[in-house]
XYZ file of C-alpha atoms in Angstrom:
700
model
C 22.336 -11.436 -17.035
C 19.132 -12.667 -15.394
C 15.736 -11.217 -16.140
C 13.337 -10.660 -13.234
C 9.902 -9.215 -12.680
C 9.779 -6.488 -10.064
C 6.657 -5.082 -8.401
C 6.976 -1.306 -8.048
C 4.442 1.326 -7.056
C 3.619 3.023 -10.360
C 0.985 5.755 -10.788
C -2.420 4.363 -11.756
C -2.642 6.686 -14.776
C 0.817 5.743 -16.116
C -0.425 2.788 -18.136
C 2.429 0.624 -16.846
C 1.699 -2.944 -15.833
C 1.627 -4.457 -12.361
C 5.278 -5.460 -12.643
C 8.254 -4.233 -14.671
C 11.147 -6.251 -16.080
C 14.740 -5.610 -14.987
C 18.001 -7.489 -15.301
C 20.357 -8.644 -12.583
C 23.852 -10.083 -12.562
C 22.847 -12.638 -9.925
C 19.654 -14.718 -9.831
C 17.225 -13.128 -7.370
C 14.702 -15.225 -5.482
C 11.050 -14.134 -5.609
C 10.249 -11.989 -2.588
C 13.665 -10.293 -2.534
C 13.542 -6.572 -1.775
C 15.422 -4.471 -4.321
C 15.988 -0.907 -5.409
C 15.443 -0.268 -9.108
C 15.545 2.738 -11.447
C 12.158 4.142 -12.441
C 12.346 7.290 -14.532
C 14.974 9.546 -12.961
C 14.938 8.035 -9.485
C 15.572 4.787 -7.663
C 12.516 3.255 -6.008
C 11.949 0.226 -3.780
C 10.565 -2.912 -5.359
C 10.000 -6.608 -4.738
C 11.106 -9.400 -7.060
C 7.833 -10.997 -8.016
C 7.185 -14.676 -8.772
C 7.197 -15.441 -12.486
C 6.790 -18.584 -14.517
C 9.259 -17.442 -17.163
C 12.609 -16.040 -15.976
C 14.387 -16.266 -19.306
C 16.141 -13.329 -20.916
C 14.359 -10.514 -22.701
C 12.480 -11.294 -25.867
C 14.349 -10.804 -29.114
C 13.545 -7.512 -30.841
C 10.941 -7.634 -33.592
C 11.659 -6.515 -37.127
C 12.489 -2.823 -37.367
C 13.354 -2.455 -33.658
C 16.883 -2.130 -32.353
C 18.278 -4.101 -29.424
C 18.580 -0.823 -27.482
C 14.795 -0.389 -27.628
C 14.414 -3.586 -25.592
C 17.414 -3.239 -23.271
C 16.409 -3.749 -19.670
C 17.595 -1.513 -16.883
C 19.680 -3.228 -14.219
C 18.579 -3.726 -10.636
C 20.381 -1.023 -8.642
C 20.689 -3.033 -5.426
C 19.266 -6.137 -3.778
C 18.642 -6.152 -0.028
C 20.372 -9.502 0.307
C 20.665 -9.319 4.091
C 16.887 -9.733 4.457
C 15.304 -13.158 3.828
C 12.955 -13.040 0.826
C 9.278 -12.534 1.540
C 7.566 -15.949 1.472
C 5.567 -17.136 -1.567
C 2.342 -17.173 0.497
C 2.831 -13.487 1.285
C 3.166 -12.709 -2.415
C -0.007 -14.700 -3.100
C -1.878 -12.772 -0.407
C -0.778 -9.442 -1.879
C -1.644 -10.554 -5.410
C -5.117 -11.666 -4.329
C -5.663 -8.347 -2.515
C -4.621 -6.367 -5.579
C -6.817 -8.385 -7.938
C -9.909 -8.461 -5.734
C -9.798 -4.806 -4.632
C -8.720 -3.558 -8.071
C -5.345 -2.015 -7.247
C -1.902 -2.611 -8.688
C 0.275 -5.324 -7.189
C 3.121 -2.870 -6.647
C 0.920 -0.375 -4.820
C -0.385 -2.999 -2.388
C 2.968 -4.756 -1.916
C 4.945 -1.603 -1.133
C 2.249 0.145 0.916
C 2.024 -2.684 3.458
C 5.774 -2.711 4.156
C 7.174 -0.583 7.006
C 7.967 2.909 5.650
C 11.448 2.753 7.175
C 12.209 -0.446 5.267
C 11.431 1.249 1.964
C 14.107 3.884 2.670
C 17.050 1.683 3.669
C 19.803 0.280 1.502
C 21.312 -3.144 2.173
C 24.135 -1.852 4.362
C 21.767 0.175 6.516
C 19.355 -2.720 6.865
C 22.127 -5.151 7.786
C 23.289 -2.774 10.528
C 19.759 -2.518 11.935
C 19.426 -6.290 11.965
C 22.738 -6.818 13.782
C 21.688 -4.385 16.513
C 18.290 -6.058 16.707
C 19.892 -9.494 17.096
C 21.994 -8.285 20.032
C 18.966 -6.792 21.765
C 16.879 -9.886 21.005
C 19.474 -12.137 22.650
C 19.476 -10.072 25.845
C 15.689 -9.846 25.875
C 15.365 -13.611 25.320
C 17.553 -14.281 28.336
C 15.336 -12.019 30.418
C 12.157 -13.711 29.192
C 13.521 -17.169 29.940
C 14.492 -16.098 33.453
C 11.057 -14.570 33.970
C 9.324 -17.694 32.652
C 11.353 -19.930 34.961
C 10.681 -17.729 37.982
C 6.935 -17.216 37.526
C 4.923 -19.629 35.463
C 1.406 -18.111 35.318
C -1.429 -20.036 36.943
C -4.124 -20.783 34.391
C -7.702 -19.890 35.302
C -10.306 -22.635 35.377
C -12.236 -22.917 32.146
C -15.981 -22.465 32.084
C -17.942 -25.388 30.604
C -18.590 -23.347 27.443
C -14.909 -22.424 27.036
C -13.955 -26.077 27.456
C -16.545 -27.118 24.866
C -15.275 -24.574 22.351
C -11.646 -25.608 22.794
C -12.534 -29.308 22.583
C -14.397 -28.673 19.309
C -11.344 -26.964 17.801
C -8.721 -29.347 19.176
C -7.513 -31.665 16.452
C -9.900 -30.163 13.885
C -8.417 -29.436 10.445
C -7.551 -25.771 9.811
C -10.706 -23.822 9.035
C -12.468 -20.556 9.749
C -14.663 -20.639 12.862
C -17.090 -18.079 14.278
C -16.915 -17.685 18.059
C -20.209 -16.057 19.047
C -19.703 -15.185 22.698
C -21.651 -12.643 24.718
C -19.666 -9.830 26.317
C -17.902 -11.128 29.410
C -18.094 -14.787 28.342
C -14.302 -15.171 28.295
C -13.454 -15.064 24.592
C -9.970 -13.727 25.398
C -9.186 -16.842 27.441
C -10.096 -18.945 24.405
C -7.700 -16.858 22.304
C -4.942 -17.418 24.868
C -5.456 -21.183 24.981
C -5.483 -21.445 21.178
C -2.315 -19.345 20.978
C -0.722 -21.622 23.565
C -1.535 -24.666 21.441
C -0.146 -22.994 18.312
C 3.108 -22.063 20.049
C 3.461 -25.575 21.492
C 3.258 -26.880 17.912
C 6.078 -24.562 16.841
C 3.758 -22.146 15.018
C 3.173 -18.394 15.263
C -0.064 -16.635 16.209
C -1.506 -13.413 14.770
C -4.169 -11.578 16.797
C -6.019 -8.668 15.177
C -7.873 -5.984 17.133
C -9.994 -3.226 15.560
C -8.478 -0.189 17.269
C -5.155 0.914 18.728
C -6.658 1.751 22.124
C -7.487 -1.940 22.651
C -3.896 -3.022 22.031
C -2.238 -2.250 25.429
C -4.860 -4.113 27.474
C -4.765 -7.238 25.311
C -0.980 -7.072 24.977
C -0.656 -7.088 28.773
C -2.790 -10.247 28.957
C -0.648 -12.060 26.399
C 2.667 -10.948 27.916
C 1.547 -12.152 31.349
C 0.438 -15.517 29.942
C 3.555 -16.141 27.824
C 6.519 -14.735 29.797
C 9.089 -16.798 27.868
C 7.795 -15.856 24.428
C 8.402 -12.777 22.311
C 5.370 -10.688 21.452
C 5.427 -7.709 19.096
C 2.710 -5.227 18.191
C 2.021 -3.602 14.835
C -0.093 -0.459 14.574
C 0.151 3.151 13.430
C 0.964 4.551 16.882
C 4.448 2.996 16.772
C 7.450 5.066 15.702
C 8.896 4.132 12.273
C 11.879 2.482 13.981
C 9.627 0.442 16.306
C 7.395 -0.660 13.469
C 10.401 -1.828 11.422
C 11.932 -3.674 14.384
C 8.663 -5.475 15.155
C 8.062 -6.337 11.497
C 11.587 -7.743 11.137
C 11.141 -9.856 14.278
C 7.960 -11.358 12.851
C 9.335 -11.887 9.334
C 12.530 -13.547 10.597
C 10.576 -15.879 12.883
C 11.916 -14.319 16.093
C 8.459 -13.231 17.314
C 6.043 -15.912 18.434
C 3.014 -13.652 18.779
C 1.969 -10.635 16.717
C -0.781 -8.334 17.962
C -1.965 -5.562 15.687
C -4.620 -3.601 13.855
C -5.798 -4.231 10.289
C -2.418 -3.645 8.593
C -0.937 -6.538 10.583
C -2.800 -8.987 8.329
C 0.052 -8.421 5.848
C 2.799 -9.147 8.374
C 4.957 -11.983 6.954
C 5.027 -14.924 9.369
C 6.988 -18.005 8.259
C 5.279 -20.367 10.753
C 1.752 -18.980 10.882
C -0.627 -21.361 12.636
C -3.411 -19.212 14.105
C -5.231 -15.999 13.163
C -7.654 -14.454 15.644
C -9.872 -11.546 14.568
C -11.301 -10.028 17.750
C -14.538 -7.998 17.385
C -14.684 -9.172 13.790
C -17.788 -7.088 13.103
C -15.966 -3.799 13.648
C -15.902 -1.451 10.612
C -12.320 -0.434 11.509
C -11.109 -3.611 9.787
C -12.029 -2.027 6.451
C -9.375 0.287 4.982
C -10.908 3.551 3.772
C -8.228 4.858 1.400
C -5.773 3.393 -1.090
C -6.457 -0.315 -1.431
C -9.782 -0.540 0.390
C -9.301 -4.052 1.744
C -11.096 -5.806 4.580
C -8.574 -7.290 7.018
C -11.229 -9.692 8.317
C -11.929 -11.091 4.860
C -8.216 -11.304 4.074
C -7.694 -13.188 7.352
C -10.113 -15.847 6.118
C -8.299 -16.057 2.773
C -4.860 -16.121 4.383
C -5.862 -18.895 6.753
C -6.936 -21.046 3.827
C -3.803 -20.138 1.884
C -1.360 -21.011 4.675
C -3.261 -23.821 6.383
C -3.848 -21.783 9.552
C -6.822 -21.882 11.889
C -8.902 -18.686 11.788
C -11.182 -17.624 14.631
C -13.619 -14.732 14.186
C -14.782 -13.586 17.615
C -17.677 -11.253 18.435
C -20.732 -10.819 20.621
C -22.450 -9.208 17.615
C -21.042 -10.784 14.431
C -21.371 -8.953 11.143
C -24.415 -10.088 9.224
C -22.162 -11.453 6.471
C -20.292 -13.650 8.958
C -23.509 -14.699 10.691
C -25.021 -15.667 7.345
C -21.957 -17.777 6.515
C -22.326 -19.527 9.866
C -26.056 -20.101 9.279
C -25.394 -21.681 5.903
C -22.609 -23.909 7.245
C -19.663 -22.183 5.614
C -18.177 -21.336 9.026
C -18.594 -23.684 12.008
C -20.271 -21.694 14.776
C -19.115 -21.943 18.393
C -21.323 -20.346 21.035
C -20.647 -19.006 24.523
C -23.945 -17.650 25.824
C -23.050 -17.307 29.523
C -20.792 -14.840 31.268
C -17.837 -16.046 33.297
C -19.134 -16.637 36.847
C -22.670 -17.225 35.484
C -23.524 -13.561 36.078
C -26.560 -12.220 34.186
C -26.327 -9.720 31.386
C -27.419 -6.184 32.291
C -31.140 -5.523 32.462
C -32.080 -2.995 29.766
C -34.342 0.016 30.442
C -35.608 2.060 27.483
C -36.659 5.604 28.389
C -39.168 7.430 26.176
C -37.704 10.947 26.146
C -40.909 12.409 24.695
C -42.607 11.633 28.018
C -39.974 13.301 30.203
C -40.474 16.721 31.867
C -39.865 19.510 29.403
C -37.246 22.163 30.200
C -38.313 25.690 31.021
C -38.223 28.226 28.145
C -34.632 29.119 27.356
C -33.269 26.120 29.240
C -31.284 23.393 27.398
C -32.857 19.943 26.852
C -32.598 17.536 29.766
C -29.321 15.607 29.659
C -30.428 12.732 31.879
C -33.966 11.554 32.559
C -34.886 11.722 36.270
C -34.946 7.924 36.601
C -31.505 7.602 35.035
C -30.123 10.403 37.199
C -31.401 8.613 40.318
C -29.852 5.328 39.186
C -26.453 6.986 38.692
C -26.680 8.681 42.091
C -27.300 5.294 43.685
C -24.142 3.957 42.027
C -22.070 6.893 43.219
C -23.338 6.337 46.780
C -22.318 2.650 46.616
C -18.877 3.399 45.202
C -19.727 1.892 41.813
C -19.085 3.400 38.402
C -21.349 4.503 35.554
C -20.503 4.921 31.879
C -22.382 7.406 29.692
C -22.048 6.820 25.957
C -22.501 9.596 23.401
C -20.889 9.097 20.018
C -20.380 12.795 19.318
C -17.335 14.651 20.557
C -17.002 18.384 21.147
C -19.360 20.633 23.111
C -22.063 21.081 20.471
C -22.399 19.988 16.821
C -23.126 23.534 15.645
C -23.346 27.185 16.693
C -26.482 29.060 15.659
C -27.435 32.725 15.425
C -30.895 33.331 16.876
C -31.365 36.514 14.811
C -30.439 35.670 11.212
C -30.186 31.865 11.303
C -26.436 31.684 10.603
C -24.832 28.336 11.482
C -21.193 27.402 11.874
C -20.808 25.694 8.526
C -17.397 24.753 7.156
C -16.327 26.832 4.122
C -14.553 23.786 2.659
C -17.016 20.974 3.444
C -20.747 20.365 3.338
C -20.747 19.880 7.108
C -20.990 21.949 10.284
C -17.995 22.972 12.326
C -18.214 21.588 15.841
C -18.010 23.926 18.826
C -15.240 22.957 21.275
C -15.733 24.989 24.443
C -12.453 24.269 26.258
C -10.258 25.929 23.623
C -13.075 28.137 22.206
C -12.732 26.840 18.667
C -14.957 25.834 15.778
C -13.461 22.690 14.301
C -14.409 20.735 11.189
C -14.053 17.030 11.874
C -13.747 16.285 8.142
C -10.993 18.631 6.933
C -9.663 19.850 10.322
C -10.264 23.529 9.445
C -10.258 25.412 12.763
C -11.074 28.980 13.773
C -11.632 30.797 17.022
C -15.275 31.178 18.030
C -16.500 34.603 16.805
C -17.652 37.105 19.429
C -20.679 37.918 17.323
C -22.526 36.454 14.362
C -20.366 36.860 11.219
C -23.501 37.597 9.175
C -25.480 40.115 11.260
C -23.317 41.003 14.258
C -25.784 39.564 16.780
C -24.057 38.753 20.080
C -26.521 35.968 20.917
C -25.069 32.907 19.158
C -26.041 29.665 20.822
C -24.726 26.076 20.769
C -27.212 23.591 19.366
C -27.142 19.916 20.309
C -24.849 18.058 22.656
C -21.408 16.465 22.462
C -19.336 14.647 25.059
C -17.757 17.887 26.288
C -21.177 19.376 27.065
C -22.450 16.119 28.548
C -19.476 16.024 30.908
C -20.284 19.580 32.034
C -24.001 18.840 32.484
C -23.371 15.653 34.461
C -21.000 17.549 36.725
C -23.788 20.067 37.440
C -26.448 17.382 37.941
C -24.265 15.272 40.252
C -22.294 17.660 42.445
C -19.527 15.854 44.262
C -19.293 13.028 41.716
C -15.943 12.531 39.996
C -16.693 12.886 36.267
C -14.155 12.113 33.541
C -14.276 12.092 29.757
C -12.488 9.864 27.255
C -12.703 10.703 23.562
C -10.404 11.619 20.695
C -9.907 15.117 22.137
C -8.769 14.001 25.595
C -6.445 11.251 24.328
C -4.353 13.147 21.779
C -1.128 13.103 23.769
C 0.972 9.955 23.896
C 0.162 7.893 26.966
C -2.927 9.934 27.899
C -5.375 7.134 27.097
C -3.472 4.665 29.269
C -3.420 7.151 32.159
C -7.148 7.829 31.938
C -8.043 4.146 31.704
C -5.802 3.445 34.695
C -7.739 6.061 36.693
C -11.011 4.324 35.808
C -9.656 0.894 36.769
C -8.293 2.304 40.045
C -11.745 3.587 41.025
C -10.803 7.279 40.808
C -13.774 8.011 38.508
C -17.469 7.784 39.405
C -19.002 8.676 36.029
C -17.151 8.158 32.744
C -18.401 10.038 29.672
C -17.091 8.723 26.387
C -17.534 8.002 22.723
C -17.485 4.627 21.032
C -13.804 4.165 21.914
C -14.719 3.182 25.497
C -17.662 0.905 24.701
C -15.794 -2.147 23.427
C -13.091 -4.443 24.654
C -12.450 -2.736 28.009
C -12.827 -4.721 31.216
C -14.172 -2.144 33.679
C -14.716 -4.209 36.826
C -16.502 -1.462 38.809
C -18.970 -0.324 36.119
C -22.527 -1.431 36.910
C -24.491 1.059 34.799
C -24.116 2.022 31.136
C -26.355 4.580 29.446
C -26.739 5.501 25.783
C -27.666 9.170 26.019
C -28.731 9.941 22.444
C -28.531 6.988 20.009
C -31.391 8.085 17.721
C -29.147 9.868 15.235
C -27.769 6.514 14.093
C -31.225 5.009 13.526
C -32.369 7.045 10.556
C -29.696 7.379 7.898
C -29.520 6.421 4.236
C -26.982 3.687 5.007
C -28.579 0.236 5.068
C -26.003 -0.936 7.635
C -26.988 1.722 10.215
C -29.246 -0.538 12.342
C -26.613 -3.292 12.366
C -23.936 -0.853 13.535
C -26.123 0.714 16.219
C -27.238 -2.639 17.619
C -23.630 -3.838 17.778
C -22.525 -0.618 19.483
C -25.295 -0.759 22.090
C -24.695 -4.447 22.788
C -20.971 -3.790 23.181
C -21.678 -0.823 25.455
C -24.028 -2.879 27.598
C -21.277 -5.451 27.939
C -19.135 -2.982 29.924
C -21.571 -3.265 32.861
C -21.465 -6.020 35.458
C -18.311 -7.764 34.281
C -17.343 -8.623 37.875
C -19.481 -11.485 39.205
C -20.149 -9.776 42.550
C -21.898 -6.799 40.895
C -23.463 -8.516 37.866
C -26.872 -8.932 39.529
C -27.438 -5.171 39.718
C -25.919 -4.176 36.366
C -28.112 -2.111 34.048
C -28.199 -0.618 30.570
C -30.271 2.535 30.024
C -31.250 3.898 26.611
C -32.698 7.395 26.150
C -34.664 7.518 22.896
C -37.568 9.250 21.209
C -38.357 5.996 19.349
C -38.883 3.394 22.100
C -41.095 1.202 19.893
C -38.326 0.559 17.362
C -37.803 -3.239 17.021
C -34.067 -2.774 17.539
C -34.662 -1.827 21.176
C -36.928 -4.832 21.731
C -34.117 -7.144 20.604
C -31.654 -5.214 22.756
C -33.824 -5.630 25.874
C -33.810 -9.395 25.338
C -30.072 -9.470 24.444
C -31.286 -11.464 21.452
C -28.756 -11.031 18.665
C -30.126 -14.017 16.713
C -33.585 -12.433 16.588
C -32.195 -9.098 15.412
C -29.944 -10.743 12.803
C -32.805 -12.846 11.426
C -35.011 -9.784 10.896
C -32.183 -7.814 9.301
C -31.192 -10.661 6.978
C -34.812 -11.057 5.898
C -34.952 -7.357 5.014
C -31.615 -7.555 3.194
C -32.726 -10.555 1.140
C -35.951 -8.822 0.110
C -34.027 -5.683 -0.880
C -31.220 -7.551 -2.655
C -28.498 -6.221 -0.354
C -25.369 -7.898 1.071
C -24.846 -10.705 1.886
C -27.378 -11.575 -0.833
C -25.735 -9.258 -3.374
C -22.257 -7.940 -4.110
C -21.499 -4.244 -4.421
C -18.794 -1.910 -5.645
C -18.664 1.878 -5.589
C -16.858 4.100 -8.061
C -16.020 7.368 -6.329
C -14.805 10.547 -8.033
C -13.640 13.917 -6.683
C -13.354 17.257 -8.473
C -13.518 20.960 -7.678
C -16.727 21.130 -9.715
C -19.591 18.732 -8.980
C -20.584 18.644 -12.678
C -17.118 17.421 -13.623
C -17.269 14.563 -11.111
C -20.755 13.585 -12.268
C -19.720 13.791 -15.926
C -16.801 11.455 -15.275
C -19.066 8.944 -13.536
C -21.687 9.077 -16.297
C -18.994 8.394 -18.895
C -17.645 5.586 -16.725
C -21.139 4.136 -16.507
C -21.455 3.987 -20.295
C -17.986 2.453 -20.505
C -18.964 -0.191 -17.956
C -22.121 -1.044 -19.894
C -20.025 -1.633 -23.011
C -17.562 -3.831 -21.126
C -20.384 -5.777 -19.445
C -22.033 -6.530 -22.786
C -18.720 -7.629 -24.341
C -18.053 -9.927 -21.373
C -21.560 -11.357 -21.542
C -22.519 -10.239 -18.032
C -24.692 -7.260 -18.919
C -27.863 -8.941 -17.651
C -26.201 -9.729 -14.310
C -24.918 -6.219 -13.534
C -26.857 -3.165 -12.355
C -25.240 0.252 -12.839
C -26.887 3.091 -10.937
C -26.776 6.822 -11.611
C -24.156 9.013 -9.870
C -25.282 10.496 -6.546
C -23.637 12.603 -3.820
C -22.605 10.825 -0.591
C -23.826 11.967 2.834
C -21.013 14.557 3.028
C -20.773 15.718 -0.569
C -17.914 18.224 -0.251
C -14.735 17.700 1.802
C -11.714 20.030 1.849
C -13.032 21.924 -1.176
C -13.551 18.866 -3.365
C -16.964 17.761 -4.564
C -17.521 14.033 -4.184
C -19.859 11.817 -6.165
C -20.318 8.059 -6.236
C -21.867 5.414 -8.458
C -23.076 2.015 -7.263
C -22.462 -1.220 -9.175
C -24.411 -4.278 -8.070
C -24.593 -7.968 -8.946
C -26.216 -10.995 -7.365
C -23.051 -12.973 -8.147
C -19.467 -12.109 -7.229
C -17.919 -13.607 -10.391
C -19.572 -11.360 -13.005
C -18.895 -8.267 -10.886
C -15.209 -9.122 -10.539
C -14.840 -9.822 -14.264
C -16.345 -6.437 -15.086
C -14.213 -4.577 -12.545
C -11.011 -6.230 -13.784
C -11.618 -4.864 -17.300
C -13.145 -1.576 -16.214
C -10.263 -0.519 -13.960
C -7.913 -0.479 -16.961
C -10.285 1.602 -19.073
C -11.064 4.321 -16.530
C -7.735 6.219 -16.881
C -8.596 6.951 -20.515
C -11.587 9.042 -19.371
C -9.431 11.555 -17.509
C -8.362 13.260 -20.739
C -12.023 14.076 -21.409
C -12.736 15.067 -17.785
C -9.587 16.908 -16.804
C -11.060 18.419 -13.664
C -11.263 15.044 -11.928
C -8.668 15.048 -9.166
C -8.950 11.416 -8.112
C -11.152 8.397 -8.504
C -11.230 4.996 -6.826
C -13.136 1.725 -6.875
C -14.317 0.447 -3.499
C -15.174 -3.274 -3.558
C -17.549 -4.455 -0.812
C -18.083 -0.908 0.532
C -19.248 -0.534 4.117
C -21.207 2.655 3.465
C -23.192 3.746 0.423
C-alpha cells in the first residue's frame, strides 16, 4: 500500500490539518483528483505534493496498529491528467498568504461539476468533448484559411511598447495607456507572439459584461485557434468543458474573470490583467484573494510575461512602477491622435433652485443644452449615476418614517417599475405601502435619485430623445445586456443612463458626451481608497466619449458637483493621473497607509453586537500574546473593534478589527500563528456565527 497526502476541504473549526493521509493500492501522482472517505461520506480531494511518501509511521508504545490505520482512497480520477506542480504551488501560496486551508482553496477553484463526477462519468464527458473539439478544429482551420484577418497599423506608441517587450525576459510590466490608446491591440499582438511560440495566453477582465466584447475581438483575430471563457455566467457543464480544454492544452486562449487565475494551463506564456485597478479582482468571501496579485506571483512561478493594463493604475501598482519593481510602458495618445474629452465641472450650488415642492434639478441648464445639441447631430450621450433604483429611500413627511430594512442597517431602495422596496444588501423585498406604516399618512415621498428616476427625468427634459438605461436591474435576463449594448452600438439610443457597468471597457463609437450626474457621495466616506476609486471611475467614464477619431474634437465630460474646488476635479480636468497619484501617495505615506503599510482585517458576525465585539477583543489579546512570543510585538498595531459602514446585514451584527504593520513579514508570521488559535475562542463566544481574516483588504 502507498501512503499519500490528500488536500480536502475540512471545516475551519475541525482542527484537522491542511492535508490528510490516505493509502492507495497504486502510486498516485501529485495533482491527481481522487474521492476519499471523510467521516461518513466520500468527498473530492487532490493528491498533494509531499517530500515523504513512505508508509504510515509505526505506532508508539501503548497504541494499537488499528489506531494508526489509514483509510483507503475510494477512487482516483485516472482519466484526467494530474494538475501540474505549478498549480499546486499557486494554490499553496494563496492558502498561506490569505490564511485559508489548502483544501478549501484547492477544491473551491475547481469547476463544481468536476467535484461531483466519478472517473467513469468524467471519462465519458472527455470522450464527447474530444469528438466536438475535432469537428470544431476543422471548422476553425477552414475559417482561418478562408479569411486571414488584416492587422491594423500600429501607432508609434503601440510599436514602442511591443518593441520594449519583444525578447525581454519574463517579467511583470505596467501598461499605462489612456482610454482609447489601443491597449487591446497590444494584448492581441502579445497573445499572437505567445501562440507562435507554442504557449498559451490568459486574459483577465474585471467583470462578466466585458467578456463578450473582448472575446469577439480575440475570436476575430485568431480564427484558427481555440478560445474558451471562464466566468460565473456559464452553466456548470460549460464551465467544466472550458476548464478541461484549458487543462488538457486544447485551448490556446483563456478569457475570464478573477477565478480564471486558477485555471491550469500547461503551456502558460502570457497573463494579461485588463483594468488591473478594478476592485472586482479582489474576492470578497471565502479565500479573499486578489487575482491581480496572484497573476504577478503566477507569472514569476511559471516564467510567463505579465502585463497589467490600465488608464488609472491602482496606487500600489503605480508605486511599484515608480520604484522600479515593474517596468512602466506608457501610451499617452489616443489612436488617431484624437484629444481626450474636455472636462467641464458644474457647481450645482450656483444652479437655479427648484420651485417649492419640485424635485432637485436633474441636469444643469448648460448640460441639458449640450445633450440637446448631441441629439440634434445624431450623436450619443452617456449619463453616469452609480445608484440603481428610483430613489434610495422613501420618507414620510408627517412622522419622519423611512424605508429602512428590518434585517440590515441600511435603507430599502424604492423601485418604481415594480412598486417594490428592495434591500440591496440582503435582497429583502416588499411591495410599497399605500400609506406610512407608522402613522398612516398617505404622503410618502421618494428621497434622492437613482438611475430609474434619472431615466424618467431625462425623458421629460428631452422629449423626443430615445433614452435607455443599463444597470443590474435591466440586465437580469440572459442575453439582455448584449441586446441593449447592440442597440447602443447600432445608434438606436440617443441618451444612455447607466451605472458603473457601462463606464469601462466599452467602445461606444457614437458617444461624444459623458456626464457624472452626482459623484459627490463617493468623495466623503471613511474609506481611505474612496478618492482613488472615484478618480478611476470618472477617468474611465470620460474615456467612453470621443473614441472615434472623427468626433474626438467635440467630445466632452461634464461633472455635476457641490464641491468644484476639490483637487480631484482639478486633476480630472487636466487628465493628469500622475499628478493625482503623487498627491494621494504623499497622503498615504504620511498616514502610514498602503502601499507604505500592510493591513489585515479580522471580521466577526453574530446575532448580538456585544458577542461579536467580545470575540474580537479576546482575539486582540490573543494576537498580542502571539506577537510578543514571535518577537514582532513592536512591529504590529492592533486596533479596537469597530462596526463597518453597514453594521448589520441579514440580521447579523458585523464588527471588524484592523491589524497593521509597516512590514509584510512580521504581519504574515503573526497571522499564520493567529489563524490556528482563533477557533479556540469560539467555545467562549458561542454566539459568533462566522469569522474571517481578510489580508490586504480593499475597504476598512
